[in-house]
């Protein structure tokens, strides 16, 4: 009977996908850019032709661009926020005090005019007509010459000038490893207007969100510089440096500069890096994707940058299998930036002296090609959906590469989440990335609680359902902007369970989970274990009862509001008990053996439920090791 109800639920569960949802749309952009870089003063000029298509049902009278580099100036929003926050990013400050009594100085606040970053618009027109525009910090507000009707396109032509900042955060010149140019968030980039409205967020600290489209970018730069980045190099045989077809005699143009032409399709960002001392290796993977590696000829890191190459190919295969096929032709792992940061078709990673660190960062950043570049959630509004999902899958990929088969590779994540939950500094996962009071709370929430969102979902709906959910999520939402609700709807449709309660409690609140075995009693030869919901957040329960004869029994207690029961894991025998409704604080679990034969009752023995107090999960307490 339950089976029948289940299949009816799936059939009627609503199969509206993004394409069918009349409220969903996303804009489209096609960029053509010509960039001329002066490597001596780090200034560049650009001309940009941007064809913009309005897929929204609204007539647009204005548009917004991001001018990210303007954040790297004294007095900017990024600078003031950095000076204001109690636990600033260590990369962005100098400590003028001691370790115990730090006195932070914002590195942005002391930048000289020739060290700041900037993007300055010199001219802008729309279909040949001048438009009015105004720069405000990192945002350019544009009042259109002609409104753009739904379904119509318009072309913007812009001239701009830029200066690459001293490396402070993500982008910049001469980073800690001596990489000359880390060119990320470096061009005037149109802000997204989607079903949730405009997203012209100032660049304060957190990430960015963009419009999909095609890029055709010419970069003229000193001949000695070697580049890597987004897209496929079109004129490889005129450039060389390991990009040319094997055996080709490279014919370089005369003059001091080379013009590199990159084309990228269906991406929402374009990044690159350049250095005259890069070593460039490339390899073709089984799936046909070419991997590029660009790193400094530095004996401290060189070996490790070689060693990660076959491992990166394995990572690609892992993500292809566990999420969905990588859709672009190339991916580049590039030494640059200030840690590890994901961009379209590439990542910039610093260092590499520590091999495990380099591999772990590569695993993480590469996974962002799926959970950000492909499944383009609004990472400012929902940072947990890209950082958390990325952390979840890259943890598994690393395990697989290392040949480890730990039953719960997320143990550390549950501990770290618990630390946050007890810290008094936790804010709900639904908090905008810039609106966390502490960087610590942002990081643990986004990376760790976001990762536990998935591993715990595996506990709730079963591992196979979770795996299928990731595949369906990829199929339904690739090249789109999924919201938290879109993800949970996929999980609901795959599993058949009602899951909006999970999204609500875990994401929109800081409610915590705490279940306890309160007592075991015996009356008229009947044994009853009394379980208690101590925390506010509901959960279905896996309970293990161990007996003095060495046997044990698996019990599953469904949660009423899920209208569903989890399928038993393969090869597992278990008993399904009656539903537990959230409002009932206590639950009587009837057991078939006398109390004297019960050695231990344990809630969630595998540890996939983020119970904030595990000490009361076991009865008798003495049975807990
Ligand atoms: Zn990340």
XYZ file of C-alpha atoms and ligand atoms in Angstrom:
626
model
C 0.000 0.000 0.000
C 2.734 2.408 0.901
C 4.432 1.639 -2.406
C 1.303 2.618 -4.317
C 0.914 5.901 -2.464
C 4.549 6.601 -3.132
C 4.306 6.269 -6.892
C 1.183 8.430 -7.005
C 3.093 11.092 -5.108
C 5.891 11.028 -7.647
C 3.514 11.245 -10.602
C 1.578 14.157 -9.220
C 4.558 15.813 -7.579
C 4.640 18.552 -10.208
C 7.089 18.232 -13.065
C 7.466 21.883 -13.952
C 11.013 22.519 -15.078
C 12.808 25.806 -15.601
C 11.833 25.908 -19.241
C 8.159 25.447 -18.470
C 8.104 27.904 -15.590
C 6.828 31.174 -17.074
C 8.384 33.110 -14.187
C 11.893 31.901 -14.972
C 14.183 33.689 -17.399
C 17.788 34.737 -17.672
C 19.405 37.361 -19.881
C 22.009 36.743 -22.550
C 25.262 38.558 -23.349
C 27.850 38.279 -26.097
C 31.110 40.106 -25.476
C 33.793 41.118 -27.946
C 36.762 42.774 -26.307
C 40.096 44.156 -27.476
C 42.531 44.692 -24.666
C 45.904 46.355 -24.786
C 48.037 45.683 -21.715
C 51.067 47.671 -20.605
C 53.039 45.288 -18.403
C 55.305 48.074 -17.105
C 52.710 50.281 -15.425
C 49.951 47.626 -15.163
C 47.501 49.799 -17.065
C 45.355 48.634 -19.918
C 42.846 49.996 -22.349
C 39.844 48.120 -23.618
C 37.088 48.375 -26.130
C 34.045 46.267 -25.526
C 31.153 45.450 -27.793
C 28.354 43.829 -25.884
C 25.238 42.439 -27.478
C 22.602 42.186 -24.776
C 19.389 40.237 -25.159
C 16.464 40.944 -22.871
C 14.753 37.629 -22.207
C 12.719 39.063 -19.347
C 9.044 39.947 -19.684
C 9.934 43.540 -18.731
C 10.930 46.574 -20.771
C 14.296 47.730 -19.443
C 15.144 51.431 -19.136
C 18.415 50.934 -17.303
C 21.223 48.424 -16.969
C 24.111 48.048 -14.532
C 27.729 46.994 -14.946
C 30.138 45.754 -12.305
C 33.440 47.639 -12.114
C 35.048 45.255 -9.635
C 38.549 46.736 -9.670
C 37.253 49.982 -8.119
C 36.957 48.055 -4.851
C 40.729 48.107 -4.496
C 40.892 51.801 -3.569
C 41.229 53.527 -0.173
C 37.804 54.398 1.200
C 35.928 51.921 -1.009
C 33.132 49.771 0.394
C 35.559 46.842 0.431
C 38.131 48.899 2.350
C 35.637 50.191 4.920
C 34.119 46.759 5.480
C 37.618 45.349 5.934
C 38.346 47.978 8.584
C 35.035 47.298 10.281
C 34.927 43.517 10.588
C 36.241 41.897 13.764
C 37.967 39.014 11.983
C 39.302 40.373 8.685
C 40.743 38.149 5.964
C 44.422 37.763 6.868
C 45.477 38.275 3.260
C 43.952 41.736 3.180
C 45.477 43.257 6.315
C 48.813 43.950 7.925
C 48.982 43.145 11.621
C 50.699 46.088 13.321
C 50.078 44.594 16.771
C 50.953 41.182 18.147
C 49.393 37.794 17.581
C 47.603 38.026 20.937
C 46.641 41.666 20.527
C 46.304 42.241 16.841
C 45.982 45.701 15.382
C 44.900 45.371 11.801
C 45.700 47.764 9.020
C 43.721 47.470 5.822
C 46.134 46.897 2.950
C 43.679 48.684 0.664
C 43.806 51.828 2.822
C 47.492 52.402 2.107
C 47.479 51.882 -1.664
C 49.058 54.739 -3.636
C 47.410 56.057 -6.831
C 49.704 53.959 -9.024
C 48.924 50.836 -6.926
C 45.123 50.952 -6.718
C 42.834 49.062 -9.022
C 40.398 50.891 -11.251
C 38.044 50.519 -14.167
C 37.085 53.813 -15.771
C 34.521 54.082 -18.523
C 35.642 56.526 -21.207
C 32.632 56.314 -23.478
C 29.497 54.252 -23.827
C 26.831 54.128 -26.474
C 23.838 51.978 -27.260
C 23.177 51.161 -30.917
C 25.190 54.226 -31.870
C 23.465 56.597 -29.422
C 25.246 58.052 -26.406
C 23.851 56.896 -23.075
C 24.003 58.574 -19.681
C 26.004 56.697 -17.111
C 27.315 57.210 -13.627
C 30.029 55.377 -11.719
C 29.275 54.673 -8.092
C 32.050 52.661 -6.519
C 32.027 49.244 -8.142
C 28.751 49.807 -10.002
C 28.089 51.651 -13.245
C 24.481 52.826 -13.595
C 23.355 53.267 -17.164
C 20.200 55.070 -18.280
C 19.414 53.664 -21.690
C 19.022 55.776 -24.816
C 16.261 53.438 -25.968
C 14.317 51.041 -23.737
C 14.871 47.354 -24.482
C 11.571 45.554 -25.045
C 11.092 41.916 -24.014
C 12.800 39.573 -26.457
C 14.830 42.377 -28.066
C 18.596 42.846 -28.288
C 20.755 45.931 -28.166
C 24.465 46.557 -28.633
C 26.596 48.553 -26.219
C 29.982 49.869 -27.266
C 32.316 50.941 -24.520
C 35.848 52.268 -24.226
C 37.465 51.804 -20.859
C 40.739 52.050 -19.009
C 41.928 49.837 -16.221
C 44.742 49.519 -13.729
C 45.656 46.199 -12.168
C 45.868 46.665 -8.388
C 48.675 45.495 -6.176
C 47.538 41.985 -5.238
C 45.217 42.313 -2.222
C 42.346 39.961 -2.931
C 41.753 37.524 -5.794
C 43.109 39.684 -8.647
C 46.221 41.782 -8.936
C 49.796 42.272 -9.971
C 52.835 40.416 -8.646
C 51.107 38.046 -6.244
C 52.869 36.268 -3.378
C 54.351 33.730 -5.822
C 55.553 36.485 -8.139
C 52.946 35.844 -10.826
C 52.806 39.067 -12.833
C 49.102 39.313 -13.695
C 46.095 37.641 -12.063
C 43.338 39.085 -14.229
C 40.053 38.195 -12.619
C 37.038 40.497 -12.249
C 38.964 42.833 -14.516
C 36.506 44.045 -17.184
C 33.211 45.983 -17.055
C 30.745 43.137 -16.587
C 27.023 43.441 -17.051
C 25.011 42.676 -13.909
C 22.386 39.943 -14.091
C 18.683 40.740 -14.216
C 16.723 37.568 -13.607
C 13.465 36.370 -12.095
C 14.632 37.824 -8.757
C 15.325 41.275 -10.241
C 18.581 43.181 -10.640
C 21.743 41.919 -8.986
C 23.931 45.013 -9.079
C 25.569 44.212 -5.746
C 28.570 46.343 -4.799
C 31.789 44.343 -4.559
C 32.505 44.225 -0.841
C 34.062 40.862 -0.170
C 31.956 38.039 -1.441
C 31.546 36.659 -4.810
C 29.780 37.516 -8.000
C 27.031 36.374 -10.228
C 26.806 36.803 -13.960
C 24.996 36.520 -17.243
C 25.736 33.632 -19.596
C 27.029 34.301 -23.064
C 29.860 33.992 -25.550
C 33.181 35.775 -25.261
C 35.622 36.703 -28.019
C 38.606 38.392 -26.422
C 41.812 39.747 -27.965
C 44.589 40.478 -25.516
C 47.660 42.335 -26.774
C 50.549 41.977 -24.402
C 54.330 41.919 -24.262
C 55.619 39.050 -26.375
C 57.414 37.365 -23.481
C 54.234 36.796 -21.472
C 52.490 33.433 -21.413
C 48.722 33.404 -20.831
C 46.118 30.999 -19.587
C 42.457 31.460 -18.782
C 38.886 31.155 -19.963
C 38.110 29.819 -23.420
C 40.090 28.233 -26.192
C 43.046 29.993 -27.815
C 42.102 30.531 -31.464
C 45.460 31.554 -32.902
C 47.633 28.981 -31.154
C 49.932 28.510 -34.127
C 50.820 32.218 -34.079
C 51.386 32.163 -30.322
C 53.157 28.920 -29.520
C 54.205 28.510 -25.890
C 52.890 24.951 -25.930
C 49.474 25.857 -27.332
C 50.425 25.137 -30.944
C 49.607 21.855 -32.632
C 52.477 19.440 -32.150
C 55.105 19.820 -34.807
C 53.835 23.237 -35.972
C 56.419 25.855 -36.724
C 55.130 28.883 -34.830
C 54.986 32.092 -36.874
C 54.857 35.035 -34.512
C 53.995 38.539 -35.702
C 56.738 41.147 -35.673
C 56.779 43.790 -32.945
C 56.985 43.789 -29.145
C 53.524 42.405 -28.537
C 51.459 39.364 -29.378
C 47.676 39.371 -29.597
C 46.096 36.328 -28.007
C 42.573 35.533 -29.203
C 40.427 33.485 -26.826
C 36.884 32.367 -27.498
C 34.567 30.912 -24.882
C 30.995 29.777 -25.278
C 28.245 29.709 -22.681
C 30.201 31.084 -19.752
C 29.291 33.832 -17.293
C 32.769 35.142 -16.635
C 36.131 35.563 -18.295
C 39.435 35.397 -16.410
C 43.092 35.114 -17.338
C 46.575 35.244 -15.914
C 49.944 36.023 -17.466
C 53.576 35.679 -16.568
C 56.801 35.594 -18.572
C 58.095 32.618 -16.556
C 55.170 30.253 -16.775
C 55.760 26.648 -17.657
C 52.799 25.454 -19.707
C 51.858 21.763 -19.837
C 48.734 20.371 -21.390
C 47.095 16.989 -21.622
C 44.083 15.596 -23.418
C 41.772 13.588 -21.189
C 39.709 10.552 -22.113
C 36.541 12.632 -22.316
C 38.207 14.923 -24.878
C 38.682 17.897 -22.558
C 42.150 19.444 -22.690
C 43.695 20.303 -19.330
C 46.249 23.095 -19.145
C 48.644 23.739 -16.292
C 50.533 27.012 -15.994
C 52.967 27.472 -13.141
C 56.211 29.195 -12.273
C 59.535 27.574 -12.947
C 60.179 27.387 -9.209
C 61.976 24.319 -7.814
C 59.892 24.497 -4.600
C 56.602 23.877 -6.405
C 57.427 22.557 -9.865
C 57.358 18.895 -8.917
C 53.943 19.177 -7.275
C 52.481 21.017 -10.243
C 53.591 18.079 -12.401
C 52.192 15.533 -9.970
C 48.686 17.030 -9.884
C 48.230 16.727 -13.652
C 47.078 13.094 -13.919
C 45.114 13.616 -10.674
C 43.234 16.528 -12.238
C 42.218 14.210 -15.080
C 40.880 11.778 -12.456
C 38.965 14.605 -10.797
C 37.350 15.454 -14.119
C 36.293 11.826 -14.567
C 34.915 11.732 -11.017
C 32.801 14.859 -11.412
C 31.634 13.788 -14.872
C 30.397 10.560 -13.348
C 28.941 11.894 -10.108
C 27.394 15.162 -11.307
C 27.324 15.351 -15.113
C 29.526 15.859 -18.160
C 31.899 18.862 -18.170
C 30.559 20.725 -21.223
C 33.506 22.904 -22.252
C 36.605 22.022 -24.256
C 39.308 23.022 -21.824
C 40.125 23.625 -18.169
C 43.233 25.421 -16.916
C 44.850 25.140 -13.505
C 46.918 28.297 -13.184
C 49.322 29.478 -10.523
C 48.114 32.932 -9.503
C 45.688 34.813 -7.289
C 45.743 34.495 -3.509
C 44.658 31.017 -2.469
C 42.204 29.260 -4.729
C 39.410 30.798 -6.704
C 37.110 29.452 -9.366
C 36.476 31.068 -12.713
C 35.017 29.963 -16.025
C 37.154 27.145 -17.501
C 39.973 27.873 -15.070
C 41.140 28.351 -11.525
C 43.869 30.496 -10.014
C 45.753 28.830 -7.166
C 48.738 30.075 -5.214
C 51.720 28.134 -4.001
C 51.977 24.412 -4.310
C 54.769 23.681 -1.839
C 52.382 21.411 0.015
C 51.192 18.709 -2.384
C 48.061 17.722 -0.442
C 47.082 21.365 -0.203
C 47.544 21.877 -3.933
C 45.552 18.766 -4.774
C 42.777 19.617 -2.289
C 42.475 23.155 -3.648
C 42.447 21.900 -7.232
C 39.733 19.370 -6.331
C 37.661 22.114 -4.716
C 38.067 24.773 -7.408
C 37.514 22.337 -10.259
C 34.257 21.172 -8.634
C 33.081 24.790 -8.841
C 32.975 24.332 -12.619
C 29.790 22.411 -11.842
C 28.535 24.148 -8.712
C 28.871 27.718 -9.875
C 29.991 27.952 -13.475
C 27.402 25.451 -14.722
C 24.772 25.381 -11.990
C 24.969 29.139 -11.576
C 23.334 29.829 -8.240
C 23.414 33.381 -7.002
C 26.505 32.908 -4.881
C 26.122 36.226 -3.091
C 22.623 35.376 -1.965
C 23.099 31.618 -1.529
C 26.827 31.054 -0.960
C 26.131 27.683 0.674
C 24.825 26.307 -2.613
C 28.126 26.775 -4.379
C 30.680 26.509 -1.550
C 28.769 23.834 0.344
C 27.924 21.644 -2.633
C 31.477 22.048 -3.937
C 32.932 21.031 -0.570
C 30.590 18.053 -0.418
C 31.574 16.626 -3.796
C 35.279 17.501 -3.632
C 35.574 15.699 -0.288
C 34.269 12.580 -2.023
C 36.533 13.069 -5.021
C 39.602 13.381 -2.799
C 38.621 10.224 -0.930
C 38.278 8.406 -4.219
C 41.667 9.633 -5.455
C 43.325 8.578 -2.228
C 41.632 5.174 -2.417
C 40.023 5.748 0.996
C 36.651 4.301 1.752
C 35.709 5.958 5.008
C 32.099 5.399 6.010
C 31.644 9.040 6.918
C 34.248 11.341 5.352
C 32.275 14.332 6.688
C 32.889 13.680 10.401
C 35.066 16.791 10.670
C 32.401 18.869 8.922
C 29.754 17.847 11.473
C 32.132 18.777 14.310
C 32.896 22.150 12.746
C 29.214 22.879 12.167
C 28.554 22.010 15.803
C 31.231 24.475 16.876
C 29.423 27.211 14.908
C 26.024 26.208 16.269
C 27.352 26.533 19.839
C 29.358 29.714 19.203
C 26.489 32.171 19.503
C 27.686 33.727 16.247
C 25.726 31.607 13.814
C 23.495 33.323 11.252
C 21.024 31.480 9.043
C 22.382 30.033 5.782
C 19.931 32.258 3.912
C 22.008 35.312 4.951
C 23.491 37.266 2.051
C 27.221 36.520 1.790
C 28.150 40.121 2.629
C 25.830 40.372 5.597
C 27.505 37.984 8.013
C 28.860 39.724 11.074
C 31.952 37.495 11.197
C 34.006 35.989 8.392
C 34.221 32.862 10.556
C 30.427 32.518 10.603
C 30.259 33.063 6.831
C 32.930 30.475 6.115
C 31.646 27.720 8.362
C 28.048 28.317 7.295
C 28.744 28.391 3.558
C 31.423 25.717 3.252
C 30.616 23.395 6.113
C 26.929 23.740 6.974
C 26.291 23.911 3.218
C 28.184 20.643 2.729
C 26.360 19.015 5.652
C 23.109 20.094 3.946
C 23.878 17.452 1.307
C 25.458 14.718 3.428
C 22.536 15.013 5.841
C 20.080 14.964 2.935
C 21.682 11.619 2.068
C 20.724 10.456 5.576
C 17.168 11.749 5.120
C 16.349 10.392 1.637
C 19.035 7.711 1.262
C 22.362 7.850 -0.546
C 21.059 6.577 -3.881
C 18.291 9.152 -3.971
C 20.845 11.853 -3.187
C 23.126 10.680 -5.989
C 20.198 10.690 -8.409
C 19.181 14.134 -7.168
C 22.605 15.520 -8.133
C 22.283 14.040 -11.627
C 18.770 15.380 -12.093
C 19.798 18.767 -10.704
C 22.543 18.889 -13.339
C 20.181 17.814 -16.128
C 17.471 20.262 -15.231
C 19.504 23.298 -14.165
C 22.798 23.371 -16.050
C 23.449 26.798 -17.611
C 20.768 28.289 -15.380
C 20.340 30.000 -12.032
C 18.769 27.511 -9.626
C 17.413 28.761 -6.309
C 17.359 26.739 -3.061
C 13.757 25.844 -3.752
C 14.638 24.593 -7.236
C 17.167 22.219 -5.721
C 14.842 20.879 -3.062
C 12.092 20.369 -5.652
C 14.480 18.167 -7.636
C 15.219 16.160 -4.471
C 11.478 15.871 -3.820
C 10.717 14.686 -7.323
C 13.548 12.143 -7.302
C 12.776 10.725 -3.863
C 9.029 11.261 -3.552
C 9.505 12.739 -0.065
C 8.251 16.119 1.082
C 11.357 18.136 1.958
C 10.404 21.808 2.244
C 10.664 21.508 6.057
C 14.333 20.547 5.629
C 15.105 23.561 3.483
C 13.259 25.810 5.895
C 14.827 24.687 9.127
C 18.355 24.052 7.894
C 18.672 27.090 5.623
C 16.289 29.782 6.780
C 16.763 29.346 10.528
C 19.481 28.439 13.003
C 17.271 25.780 14.589
C 19.301 22.807 15.745
C 18.783 19.067 15.876
C 18.938 17.179 19.131
C 17.281 13.827 19.692
C 17.722 11.745 22.830
C 17.039 8.291 24.211
C 15.432 9.345 27.430
C 14.556 6.154 29.173
C 13.866 2.412 28.876
C 11.031 0.974 30.886
C 9.461 -2.421 31.337
C 5.862 -3.045 32.197
C 3.776 -6.230 31.886
C 6.610 -7.909 29.936
C 6.630 -5.043 27.395
C 9.786 -2.978 26.933
C 9.491 0.644 25.829
C 12.269 3.046 24.924
C 11.184 6.662 25.259
C 12.808 8.925 22.695
C 12.690 12.689 22.940
C 12.962 15.513 20.448
C 15.034 18.018 22.419
C 15.957 20.458 19.610
C 13.460 22.378 17.500
C 14.427 20.927 14.147
C 12.640 17.715 13.127
C 14.315 14.638 11.660
C 13.435 11.071 10.728
C 15.435 8.652 12.887
C 17.665 5.666 12.290
C 17.904 3.778 15.572
C 20.143 0.815 16.351
C 19.250 -1.521 19.212
C 22.011 -3.857 20.402
C 21.344 -6.922 22.509
C 23.432 -8.692 25.108
C 23.706 -11.774 22.844
C 25.733 -9.697 20.373
C 22.941 -9.209 17.807
C 21.483 -5.884 16.804
C 18.438 -4.478 15.054
C 17.980 -1.491 12.741
C 14.874 0.575 13.258
C 13.618 3.427 11.120
C 11.162 6.013 12.438
C 9.676 8.064 9.583
C 8.912 11.736 10.104
C 5.201 12.394 9.583
C 5.615 15.635 7.630
C 7.692 13.863 4.967
C 4.669 11.723 3.946
C 7.215 9.096 3.002
C 9.621 6.467 4.201
C 13.233 6.019 3.250
C 14.089 2.881 1.271
C 16.350 0.509 3.199
C 20.003 0.670 2.204
C 21.063 -2.225 0.020
C 21.485 -5.432 1.970
C 20.198 -3.837 5.190
C 17.495 -5.446 7.263
C 15.395 -3.078 9.260
C 12.048 -2.504 10.874
C 9.938 0.503 9.977
C 8.100 1.861 13.009
C 5.114 4.185 13.156
C 5.568 7.817 12.080
C 6.765 10.456 14.528
C 4.999 13.776 14.301
C 7.055 16.886 15.117
C 4.656 18.337 17.715
C 4.884 15.125 19.774
C 7.938 15.721 21.918
C 8.180 12.102 23.068
C 7.941 8.863 21.145
C 7.451 5.391 22.552
C 9.465 2.759 20.764
C 8.231 -0.722 21.611
C 10.947 -3.366 21.778
C 10.540 -7.107 21.536
C 13.048 -8.159 24.152
C 13.201 -7.677 27.907
C 15.136 -4.711 29.192
C 17.790 -6.982 30.683
C 18.736 -8.190 27.188
C 19.200 -4.715 25.711
C 22.775 -3.518 25.879
C 22.503 -0.286 23.898
C 20.064 1.912 22.010
C 21.617 4.461 19.695
C 20.124 7.188 17.502
C 21.988 7.748 14.214
C 24.969 5.485 14.900
C 26.515 6.379 11.514
C 26.662 10.064 12.468
C 25.072 11.618 9.378
C 22.523 13.628 11.348
C 23.905 16.921 12.644
C 22.767 16.282 16.210
C 24.282 19.033 18.364
C 24.404 16.852 21.486
C 25.391 13.288 20.745
C 25.895 12.440 24.419
C 22.168 11.744 24.835
C 21.881 9.690 21.631
C 22.959 6.547 23.446
C 21.233 4.691 26.264
C 22.397 3.684 28.725
C 24.975 6.477 28.744
C 27.515 3.943 30.033
C 27.288 2.117 26.685
C 28.815 5.118 24.916
C 32.528 4.661 24.390
Zn 34.926 27.446 -3.182
